[in-house]
mmCIF file of C-alpha atoms in Angstrom:
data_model
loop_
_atom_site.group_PDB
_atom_site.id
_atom_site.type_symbol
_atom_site.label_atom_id
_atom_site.label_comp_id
_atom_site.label_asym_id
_atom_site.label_seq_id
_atom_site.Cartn_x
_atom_site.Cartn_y
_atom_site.Cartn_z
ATOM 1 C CA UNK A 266 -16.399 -2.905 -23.756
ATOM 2 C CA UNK A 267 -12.777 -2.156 -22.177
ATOM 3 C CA UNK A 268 -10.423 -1.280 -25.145
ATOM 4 C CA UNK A 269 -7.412 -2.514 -23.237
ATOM 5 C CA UNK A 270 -6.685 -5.024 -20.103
ATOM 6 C CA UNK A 271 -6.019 -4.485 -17.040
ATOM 7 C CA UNK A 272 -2.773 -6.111 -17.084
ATOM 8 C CA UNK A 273 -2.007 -3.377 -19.591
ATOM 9 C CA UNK A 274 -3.170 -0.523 -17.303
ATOM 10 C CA UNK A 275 -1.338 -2.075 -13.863
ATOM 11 C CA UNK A 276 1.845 -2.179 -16.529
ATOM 12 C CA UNK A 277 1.148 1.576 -17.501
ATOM 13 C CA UNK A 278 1.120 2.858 -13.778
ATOM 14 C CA UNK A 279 4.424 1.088 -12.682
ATOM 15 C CA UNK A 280 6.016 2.467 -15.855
ATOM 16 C CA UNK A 281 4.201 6.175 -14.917
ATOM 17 C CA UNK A 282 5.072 5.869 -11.510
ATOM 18 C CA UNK A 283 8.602 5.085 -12.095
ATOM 19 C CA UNK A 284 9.177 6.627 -15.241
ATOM 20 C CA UNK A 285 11.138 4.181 -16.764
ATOM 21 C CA UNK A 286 10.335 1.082 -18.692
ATOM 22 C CA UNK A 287 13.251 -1.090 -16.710
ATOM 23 C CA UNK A 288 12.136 -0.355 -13.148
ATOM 24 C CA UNK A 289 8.568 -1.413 -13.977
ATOM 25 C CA UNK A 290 9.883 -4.321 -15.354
ATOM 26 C CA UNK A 291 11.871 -5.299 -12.436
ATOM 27 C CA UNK A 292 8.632 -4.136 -10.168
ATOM 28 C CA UNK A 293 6.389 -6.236 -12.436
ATOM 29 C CA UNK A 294 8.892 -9.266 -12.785
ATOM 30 C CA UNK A 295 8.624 -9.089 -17.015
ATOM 31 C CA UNK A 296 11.244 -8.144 -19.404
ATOM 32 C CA UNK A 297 11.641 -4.552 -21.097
ATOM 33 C CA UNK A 298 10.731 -5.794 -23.996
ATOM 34 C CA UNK A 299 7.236 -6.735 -22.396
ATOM 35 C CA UNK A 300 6.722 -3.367 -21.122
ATOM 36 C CA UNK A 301 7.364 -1.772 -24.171
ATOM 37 C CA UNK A 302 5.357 -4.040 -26.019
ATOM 38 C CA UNK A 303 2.339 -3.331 -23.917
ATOM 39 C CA UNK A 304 2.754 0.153 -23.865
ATOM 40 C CA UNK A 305 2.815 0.165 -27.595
ATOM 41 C CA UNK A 306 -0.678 -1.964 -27.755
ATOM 42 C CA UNK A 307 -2.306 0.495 -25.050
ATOM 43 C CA UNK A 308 -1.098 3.530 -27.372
ATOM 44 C CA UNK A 309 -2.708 2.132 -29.849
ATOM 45 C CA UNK A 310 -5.975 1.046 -28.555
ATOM 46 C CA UNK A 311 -6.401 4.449 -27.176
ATOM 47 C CA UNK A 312 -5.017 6.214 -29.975
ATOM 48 C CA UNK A 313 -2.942 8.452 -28.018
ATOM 49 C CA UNK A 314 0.784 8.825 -26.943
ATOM 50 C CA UNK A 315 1.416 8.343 -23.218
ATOM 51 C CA UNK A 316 4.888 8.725 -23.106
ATOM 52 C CA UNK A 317 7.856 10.784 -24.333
ATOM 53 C CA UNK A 318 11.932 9.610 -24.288
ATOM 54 C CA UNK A 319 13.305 12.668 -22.495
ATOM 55 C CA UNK A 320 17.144 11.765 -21.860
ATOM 56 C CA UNK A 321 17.134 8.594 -19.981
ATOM 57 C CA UNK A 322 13.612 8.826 -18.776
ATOM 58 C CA UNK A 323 10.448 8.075 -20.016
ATOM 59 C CA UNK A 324 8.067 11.351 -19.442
ATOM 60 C CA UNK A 325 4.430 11.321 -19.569
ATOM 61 C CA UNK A 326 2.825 13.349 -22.325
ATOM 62 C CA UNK A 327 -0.723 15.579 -21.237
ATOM 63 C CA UNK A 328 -2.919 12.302 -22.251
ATOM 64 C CA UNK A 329 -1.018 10.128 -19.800
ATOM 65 C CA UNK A 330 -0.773 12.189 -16.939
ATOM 66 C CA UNK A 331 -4.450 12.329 -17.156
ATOM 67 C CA UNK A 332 -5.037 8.775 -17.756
ATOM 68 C CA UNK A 333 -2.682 8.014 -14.525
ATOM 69 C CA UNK A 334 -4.460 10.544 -12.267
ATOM 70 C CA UNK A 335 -7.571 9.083 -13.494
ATOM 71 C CA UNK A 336 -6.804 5.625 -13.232
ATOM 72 C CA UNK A 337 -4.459 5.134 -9.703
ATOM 73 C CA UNK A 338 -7.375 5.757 -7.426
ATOM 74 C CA UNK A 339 -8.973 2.673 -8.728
ATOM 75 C CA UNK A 340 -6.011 0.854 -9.431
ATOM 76 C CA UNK A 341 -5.213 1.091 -5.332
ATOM 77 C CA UNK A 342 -9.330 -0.046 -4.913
ATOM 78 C CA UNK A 343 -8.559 -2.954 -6.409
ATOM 79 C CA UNK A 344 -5.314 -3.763 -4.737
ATOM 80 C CA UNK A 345 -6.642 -3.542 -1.538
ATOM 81 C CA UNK A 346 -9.339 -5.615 -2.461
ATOM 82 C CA UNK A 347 -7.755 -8.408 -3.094
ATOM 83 C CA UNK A 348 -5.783 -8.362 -0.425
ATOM 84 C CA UNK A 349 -8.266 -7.650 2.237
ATOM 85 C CA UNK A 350 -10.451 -10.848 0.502
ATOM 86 C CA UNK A 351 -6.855 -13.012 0.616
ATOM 87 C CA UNK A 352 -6.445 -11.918 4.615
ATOM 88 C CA UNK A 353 -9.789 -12.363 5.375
ATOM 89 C CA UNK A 354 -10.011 -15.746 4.066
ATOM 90 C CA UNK A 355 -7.309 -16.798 6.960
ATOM 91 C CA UNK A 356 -8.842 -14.228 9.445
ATOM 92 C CA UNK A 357 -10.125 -10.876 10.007
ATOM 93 C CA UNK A 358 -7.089 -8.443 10.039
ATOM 94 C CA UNK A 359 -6.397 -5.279 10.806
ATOM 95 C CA UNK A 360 -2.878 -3.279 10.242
ATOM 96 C CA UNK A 361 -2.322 -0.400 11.820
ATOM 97 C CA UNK A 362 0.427 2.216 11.797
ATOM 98 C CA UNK A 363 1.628 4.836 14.339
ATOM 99 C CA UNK A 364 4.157 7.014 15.994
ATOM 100 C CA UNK A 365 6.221 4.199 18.630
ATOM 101 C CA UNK A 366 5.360 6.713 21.481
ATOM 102 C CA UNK A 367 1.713 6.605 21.114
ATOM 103 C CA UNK A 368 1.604 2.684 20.454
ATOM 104 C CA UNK A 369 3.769 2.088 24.171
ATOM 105 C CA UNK A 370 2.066 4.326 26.557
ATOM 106 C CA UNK A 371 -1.556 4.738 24.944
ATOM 107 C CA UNK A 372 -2.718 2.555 22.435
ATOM 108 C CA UNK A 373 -1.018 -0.392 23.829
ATOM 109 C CA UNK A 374 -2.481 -0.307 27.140
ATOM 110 C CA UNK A 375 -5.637 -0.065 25.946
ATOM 111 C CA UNK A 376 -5.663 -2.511 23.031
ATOM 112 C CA UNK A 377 -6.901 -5.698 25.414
ATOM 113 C CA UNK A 378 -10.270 -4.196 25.988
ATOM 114 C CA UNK A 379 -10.707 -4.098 22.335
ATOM 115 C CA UNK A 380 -9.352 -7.873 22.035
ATOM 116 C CA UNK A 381 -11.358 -9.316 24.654
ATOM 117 C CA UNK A 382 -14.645 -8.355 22.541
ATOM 118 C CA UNK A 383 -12.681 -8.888 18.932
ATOM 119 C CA UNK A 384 -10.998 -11.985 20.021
ATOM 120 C CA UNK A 385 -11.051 -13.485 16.441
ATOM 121 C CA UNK A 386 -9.748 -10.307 15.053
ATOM 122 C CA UNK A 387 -5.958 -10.047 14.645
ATOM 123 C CA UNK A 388 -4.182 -6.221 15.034
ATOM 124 C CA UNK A 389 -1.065 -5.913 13.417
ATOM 125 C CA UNK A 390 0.685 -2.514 14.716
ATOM 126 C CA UNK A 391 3.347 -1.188 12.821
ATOM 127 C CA UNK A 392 5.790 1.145 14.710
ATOM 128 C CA UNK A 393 6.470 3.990 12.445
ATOM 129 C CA UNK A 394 8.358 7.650 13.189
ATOM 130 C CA UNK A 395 7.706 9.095 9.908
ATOM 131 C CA UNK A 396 4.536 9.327 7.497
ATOM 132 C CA UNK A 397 3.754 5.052 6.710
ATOM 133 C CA UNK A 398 2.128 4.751 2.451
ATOM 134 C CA UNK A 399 -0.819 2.810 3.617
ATOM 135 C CA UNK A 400 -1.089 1.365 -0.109
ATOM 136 C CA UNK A 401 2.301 0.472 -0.289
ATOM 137 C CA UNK A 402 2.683 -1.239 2.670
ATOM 138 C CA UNK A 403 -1.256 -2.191 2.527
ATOM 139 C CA UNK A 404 -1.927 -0.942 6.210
ATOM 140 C CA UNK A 405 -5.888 -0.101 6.721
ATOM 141 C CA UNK A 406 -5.303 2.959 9.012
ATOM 142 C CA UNK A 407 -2.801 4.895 10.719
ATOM 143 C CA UNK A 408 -2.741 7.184 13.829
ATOM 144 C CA UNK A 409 -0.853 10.256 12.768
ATOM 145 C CA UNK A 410 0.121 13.218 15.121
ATOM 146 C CA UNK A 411 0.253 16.523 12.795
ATOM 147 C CA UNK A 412 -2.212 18.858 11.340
ATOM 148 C CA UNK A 413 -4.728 16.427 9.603
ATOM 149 C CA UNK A 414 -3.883 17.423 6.053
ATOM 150 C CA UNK A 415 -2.318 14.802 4.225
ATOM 151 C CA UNK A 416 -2.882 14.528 -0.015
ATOM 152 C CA UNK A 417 -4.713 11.408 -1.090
ATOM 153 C CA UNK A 418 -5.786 10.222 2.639
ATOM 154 C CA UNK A 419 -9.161 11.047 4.410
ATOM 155 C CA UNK A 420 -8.328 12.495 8.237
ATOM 156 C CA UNK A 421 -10.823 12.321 11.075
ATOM 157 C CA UNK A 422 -9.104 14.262 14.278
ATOM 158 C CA UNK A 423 -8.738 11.923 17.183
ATOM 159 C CA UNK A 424 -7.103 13.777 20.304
ATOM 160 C CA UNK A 425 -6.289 16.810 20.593
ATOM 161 C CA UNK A 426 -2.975 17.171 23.716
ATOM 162 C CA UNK A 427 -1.514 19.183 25.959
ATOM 163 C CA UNK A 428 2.138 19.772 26.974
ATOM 164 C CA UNK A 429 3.894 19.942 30.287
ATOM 165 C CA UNK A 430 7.266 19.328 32.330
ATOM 166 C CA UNK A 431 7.856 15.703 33.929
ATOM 167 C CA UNK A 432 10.483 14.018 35.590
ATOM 168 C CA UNK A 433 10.891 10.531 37.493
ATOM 169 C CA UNK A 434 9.952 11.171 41.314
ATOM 170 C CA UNK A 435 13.881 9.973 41.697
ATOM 171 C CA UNK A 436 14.984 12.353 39.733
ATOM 172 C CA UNK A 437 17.555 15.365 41.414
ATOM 173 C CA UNK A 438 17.175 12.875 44.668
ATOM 174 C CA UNK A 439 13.320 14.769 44.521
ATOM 175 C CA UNK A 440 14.724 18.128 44.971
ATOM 176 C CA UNK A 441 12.949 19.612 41.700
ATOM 177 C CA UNK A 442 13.097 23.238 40.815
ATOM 178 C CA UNK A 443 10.079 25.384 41.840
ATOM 179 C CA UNK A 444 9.408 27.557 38.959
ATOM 180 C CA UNK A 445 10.024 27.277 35.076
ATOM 181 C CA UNK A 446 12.607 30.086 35.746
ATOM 182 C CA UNK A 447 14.655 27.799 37.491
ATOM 183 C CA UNK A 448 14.623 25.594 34.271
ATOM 184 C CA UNK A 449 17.626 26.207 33.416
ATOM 185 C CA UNK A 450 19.765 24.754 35.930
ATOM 186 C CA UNK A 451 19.073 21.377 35.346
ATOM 187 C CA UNK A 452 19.345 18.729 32.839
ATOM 188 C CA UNK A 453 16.812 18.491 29.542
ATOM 189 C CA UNK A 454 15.824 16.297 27.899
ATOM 190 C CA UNK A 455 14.483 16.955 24.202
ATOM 191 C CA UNK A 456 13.328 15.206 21.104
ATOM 192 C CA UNK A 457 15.713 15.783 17.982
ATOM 193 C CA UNK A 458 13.635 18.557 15.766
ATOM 194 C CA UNK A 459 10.500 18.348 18.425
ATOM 195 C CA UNK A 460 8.334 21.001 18.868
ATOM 196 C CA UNK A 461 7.336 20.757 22.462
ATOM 197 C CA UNK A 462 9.722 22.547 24.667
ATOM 198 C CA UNK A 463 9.545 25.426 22.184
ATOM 199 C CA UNK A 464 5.485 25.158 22.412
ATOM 200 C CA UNK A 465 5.294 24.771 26.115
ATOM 201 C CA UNK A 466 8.427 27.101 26.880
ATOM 202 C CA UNK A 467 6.850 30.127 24.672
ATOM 203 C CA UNK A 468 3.475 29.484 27.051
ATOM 204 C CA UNK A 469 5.367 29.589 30.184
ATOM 205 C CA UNK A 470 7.597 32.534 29.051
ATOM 206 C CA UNK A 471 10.736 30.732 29.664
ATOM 207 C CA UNK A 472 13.761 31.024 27.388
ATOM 208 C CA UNK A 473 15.140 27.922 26.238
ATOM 209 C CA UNK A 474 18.312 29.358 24.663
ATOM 210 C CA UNK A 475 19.138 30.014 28.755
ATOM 211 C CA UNK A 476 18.994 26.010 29.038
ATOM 212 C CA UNK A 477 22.563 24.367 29.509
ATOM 213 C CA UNK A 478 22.656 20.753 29.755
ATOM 214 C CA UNK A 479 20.044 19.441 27.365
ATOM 215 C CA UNK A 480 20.151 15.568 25.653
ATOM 216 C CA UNK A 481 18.814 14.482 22.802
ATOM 217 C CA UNK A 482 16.391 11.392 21.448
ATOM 218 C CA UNK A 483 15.281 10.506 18.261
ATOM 219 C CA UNK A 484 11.784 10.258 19.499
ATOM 220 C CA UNK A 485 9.689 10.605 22.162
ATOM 221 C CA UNK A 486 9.613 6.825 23.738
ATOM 222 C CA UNK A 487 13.300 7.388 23.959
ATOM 223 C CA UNK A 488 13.043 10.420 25.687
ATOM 224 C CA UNK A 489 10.877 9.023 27.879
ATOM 225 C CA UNK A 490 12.546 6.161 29.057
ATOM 226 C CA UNK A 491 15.077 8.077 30.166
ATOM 227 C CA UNK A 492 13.048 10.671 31.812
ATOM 228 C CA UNK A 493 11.404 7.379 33.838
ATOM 229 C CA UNK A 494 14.965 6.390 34.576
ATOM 230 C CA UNK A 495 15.590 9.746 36.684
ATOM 231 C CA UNK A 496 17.927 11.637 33.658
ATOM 232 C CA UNK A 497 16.404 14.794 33.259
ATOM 233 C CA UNK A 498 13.185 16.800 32.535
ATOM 234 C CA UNK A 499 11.266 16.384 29.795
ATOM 235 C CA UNK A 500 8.177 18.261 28.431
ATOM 236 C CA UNK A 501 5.797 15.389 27.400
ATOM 237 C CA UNK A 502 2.218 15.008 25.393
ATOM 238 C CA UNK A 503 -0.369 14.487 28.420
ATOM 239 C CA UNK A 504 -1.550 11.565 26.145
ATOM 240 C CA UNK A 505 1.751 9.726 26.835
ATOM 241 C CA UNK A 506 2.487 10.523 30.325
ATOM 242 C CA UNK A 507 -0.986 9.930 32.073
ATOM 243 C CA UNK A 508 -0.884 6.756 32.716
ATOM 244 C CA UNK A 509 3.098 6.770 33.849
ATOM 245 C CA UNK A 510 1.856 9.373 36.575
ATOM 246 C CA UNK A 511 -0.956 7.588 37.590
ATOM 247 C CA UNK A 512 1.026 4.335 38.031
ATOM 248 C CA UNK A 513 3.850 7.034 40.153
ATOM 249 C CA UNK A 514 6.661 6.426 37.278
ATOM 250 C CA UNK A 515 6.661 10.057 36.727
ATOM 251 C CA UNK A 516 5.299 13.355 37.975
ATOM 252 C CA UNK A 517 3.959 16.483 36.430
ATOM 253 C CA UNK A 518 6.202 19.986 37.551
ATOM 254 C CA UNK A 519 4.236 23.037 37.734
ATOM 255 C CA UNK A 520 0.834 24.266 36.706
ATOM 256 C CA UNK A 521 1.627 26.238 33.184
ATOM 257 C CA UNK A 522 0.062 23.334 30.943
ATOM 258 C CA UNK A 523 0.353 24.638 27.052
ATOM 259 C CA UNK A 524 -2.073 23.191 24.210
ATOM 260 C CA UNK A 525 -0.063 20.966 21.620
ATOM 261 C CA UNK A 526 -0.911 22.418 18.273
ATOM 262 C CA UNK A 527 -0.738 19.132 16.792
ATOM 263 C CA UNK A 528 -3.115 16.897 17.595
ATOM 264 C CA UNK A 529 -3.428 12.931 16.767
ATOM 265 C CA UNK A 530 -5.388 12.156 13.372
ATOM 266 C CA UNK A 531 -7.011 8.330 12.016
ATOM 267 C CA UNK A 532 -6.124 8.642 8.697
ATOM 268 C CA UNK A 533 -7.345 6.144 5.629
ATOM 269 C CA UNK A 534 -6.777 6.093 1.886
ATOM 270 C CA UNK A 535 -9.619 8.128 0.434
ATOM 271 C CA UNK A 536 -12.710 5.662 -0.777
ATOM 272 C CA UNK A 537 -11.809 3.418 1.094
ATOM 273 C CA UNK A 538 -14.356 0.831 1.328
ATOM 274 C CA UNK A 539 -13.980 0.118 5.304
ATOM 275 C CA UNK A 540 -14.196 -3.576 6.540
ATOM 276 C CA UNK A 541 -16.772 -4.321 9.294
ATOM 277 C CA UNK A 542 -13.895 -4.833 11.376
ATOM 278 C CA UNK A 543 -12.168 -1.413 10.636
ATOM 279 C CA UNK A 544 -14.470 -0.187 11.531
ATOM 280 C CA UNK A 545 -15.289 -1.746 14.651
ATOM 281 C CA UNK A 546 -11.782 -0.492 15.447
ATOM 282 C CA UNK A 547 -12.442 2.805 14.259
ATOM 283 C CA UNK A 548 -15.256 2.876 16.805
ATOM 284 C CA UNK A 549 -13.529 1.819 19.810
ATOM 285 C CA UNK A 550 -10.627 4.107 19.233
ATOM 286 C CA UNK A 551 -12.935 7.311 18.964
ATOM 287 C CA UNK A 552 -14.785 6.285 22.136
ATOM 288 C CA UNK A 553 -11.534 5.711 24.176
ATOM 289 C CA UNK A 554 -10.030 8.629 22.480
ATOM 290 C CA UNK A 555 -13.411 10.916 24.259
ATOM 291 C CA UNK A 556 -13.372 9.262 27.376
ATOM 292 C CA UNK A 557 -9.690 9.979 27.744
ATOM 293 C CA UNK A 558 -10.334 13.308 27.099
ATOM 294 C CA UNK A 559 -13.394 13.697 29.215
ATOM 295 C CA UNK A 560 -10.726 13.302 32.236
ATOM 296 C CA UNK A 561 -9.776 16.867 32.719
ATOM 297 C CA UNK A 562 -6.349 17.892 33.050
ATOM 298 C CA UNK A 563 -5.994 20.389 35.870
#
C-alpha cells in the first residue's frame, strides 16, 4: 500500500520545483496553509524531512532531492496521460514544435502528403526559436536543430545540412560576384548570433571581418524573406532553400558547399509511451527526411 496520495506527491513537486510553499500554492490554486499542511502529513508518513527554511526559501534536504528526482519522471507519465486520453477523446492530436524556418520552407510544404493519408489526425505546429519544455507546454515532439544532446529528452538525428551563398535572381540587377573573394563588396545578410557564415566562410577561406555592409535578422525566415526580396546574400541551410531554388525564388552562388555541424534532431520526453499516431508521424518524417537527402547536392 501507498503511504501517502498522490495529491500529496503532485503538491510536493510544485513546492520542490519552485521552492517555495506560496508559488505552489498559486500553481496548485490552494492556500499556504494547504501546502504546508500536506507537506507536514507526507513528512510524516515517510518519516523523513524534505525541506529546510533557508532565508526566504524553502530548500530541499538529501531525502527530498531524492524523492523529487525519483518521483518527476513519473509524475510527467502521468500528466501526459491524461491529457493525451482527454485529446484523444475529441480526436487524435498531435503537437509539434520547431524552429519557424524549418516549419515555412520544409515541413510545411510537405505536411499535406501526410494529411491526405491522416485526414482524421489533427497537427498542431508550434513556431518556436528557442528550446520549447515539451511537458510544460504538453507538445509530443519537437524538431530541434543542434547537437542532439538535450537532458531529460530522447534524440533521434533527422537531417543532417549543408551551407551555401544565395541570393534572389533580382538581386544586384543579376550582376552577382564571381568568387567568394569578391564577397565583400556587397550587401549580407546574417542571422543575429548564427553560425553559418562563420561555418561556410571558414570552408571557403573567406574573411568575414573584410565584409562591409551586412544586416541583421532575428532568425533565419527573416533573413530569408529578405534575401527572396533581392536585399542581399545570405548563406542558407540547403534544407530551407531547396525548394525556393527549384521554384526560381532564389539561386545558389558558387560551388564551395560547407557541412552544417548542426544537424536537425526529433526529440521526445524520455519514456515516452508514443501514440499510434506519433508515431505514424514519426515515420513519415524519417522517410521524407531520407528521401530529401537521397537528392544529392552537387
Amino acid at each position: 500500500m501507498f503511504p501517502t496520495s498522490l495529491n500529496s506527491l503532485l503538491t510536493f513537486e510544485a513546492a520542490a520545483r519552485h521552492k517555495s510553499y506560496s508559488l505552489a500554492a498559486a500553481e496548485l490554486h490552494i492556500t499556504h496553509s494547504a501546502i504546508s499542511q500536506q507537506m507536514r502529513l507526507l513528512e510524516e508518513s515517510l518519516g523523513v524531512s524534505l525541506f529546510e527554511r533557508k532565508g526566504r526559501q524553502m530548500q530541499l534536504t538529501a531525502e527530498g532531492l531524492q524523492l523529487h528526482k525519483q518521483i518527476q519522471p513519473a509524475l510527467r507519465q502521468i500528466t501526459r496521460a491524461l491529457a493525451q486520453v482527454k485529446t484523444e477523446k475529441r480526436m487524435p492530436a498531435i503537437r509539434v514544435a520547431t524552429l519557424q524556418s524549418f516549419a515555412t520552407f520544409w515541413l510545411l510544404p510537405r505536411l499535406g502528403q501526410f494529411q491526405a493519408t491522416h485526414p482524421d489526425l489533427v497537427i498542431h505546429i508550434q513556431a518556436a526559436i528557442g528550446l520549447v519544455n515539451l511537458d510544460k507546454t504538453q507538445t509530443d515532439i519537437a524538431i530541434r536543430f543542434g547537437l542532439g544532446k538535450w537532458e531529460d529528452y530522447d534524440a533521434e538525428k533527422l537531417l543532417d545540412d549543408q551551407l551555401y551563398p544565395v541570393c534572389s535572381p533580382d538581386f544586384n540587377a543579376g550582376r552577382f560576384p564571381s568568387s567568394p573573394k569578391q564577397l565583400h563588396r556587397f550587401r549580407i545578410l546574417c542571422v543575429e548570433n548564427g553560425r553559418e557564415w562563420l561555418n561556410w566562410s571558414q570552408y571557403a577561406g573567406v574573411d568575414i571581418a573584410s565584409f562591409q555592409h551586412e544586416t541583421h535578422h532575428s532568425d533565419s525566415n527573416l533573413m530569408l524573406t529578405a534575401a527572396k526580396a533581392g536585399q542581399g546574400i545570405a548563406v542558407a541551410r540547403h534544407s530551407l532553400v531547396a525548394g525556393e531554388i527549384a521554384a526560381g525564388n532564389l539561386v545558389r552562388l558558387f560551388d564551395v558547399i560547407a557541412p552544417s555541424d548542426y544537424s536537425y534532431y526529433l526529440v521526445t520526453p524520455k519514456d515516452l509511451q508514443k501514440s499510434a499516431a506519433l508515431l505514424a508521424f514519426e515515420t513519415w518524417l524519417i522517410s521524407e527526411a531520407s528521401a530529401f537527402a537521397s537528392n544529392e547536392l552537387v
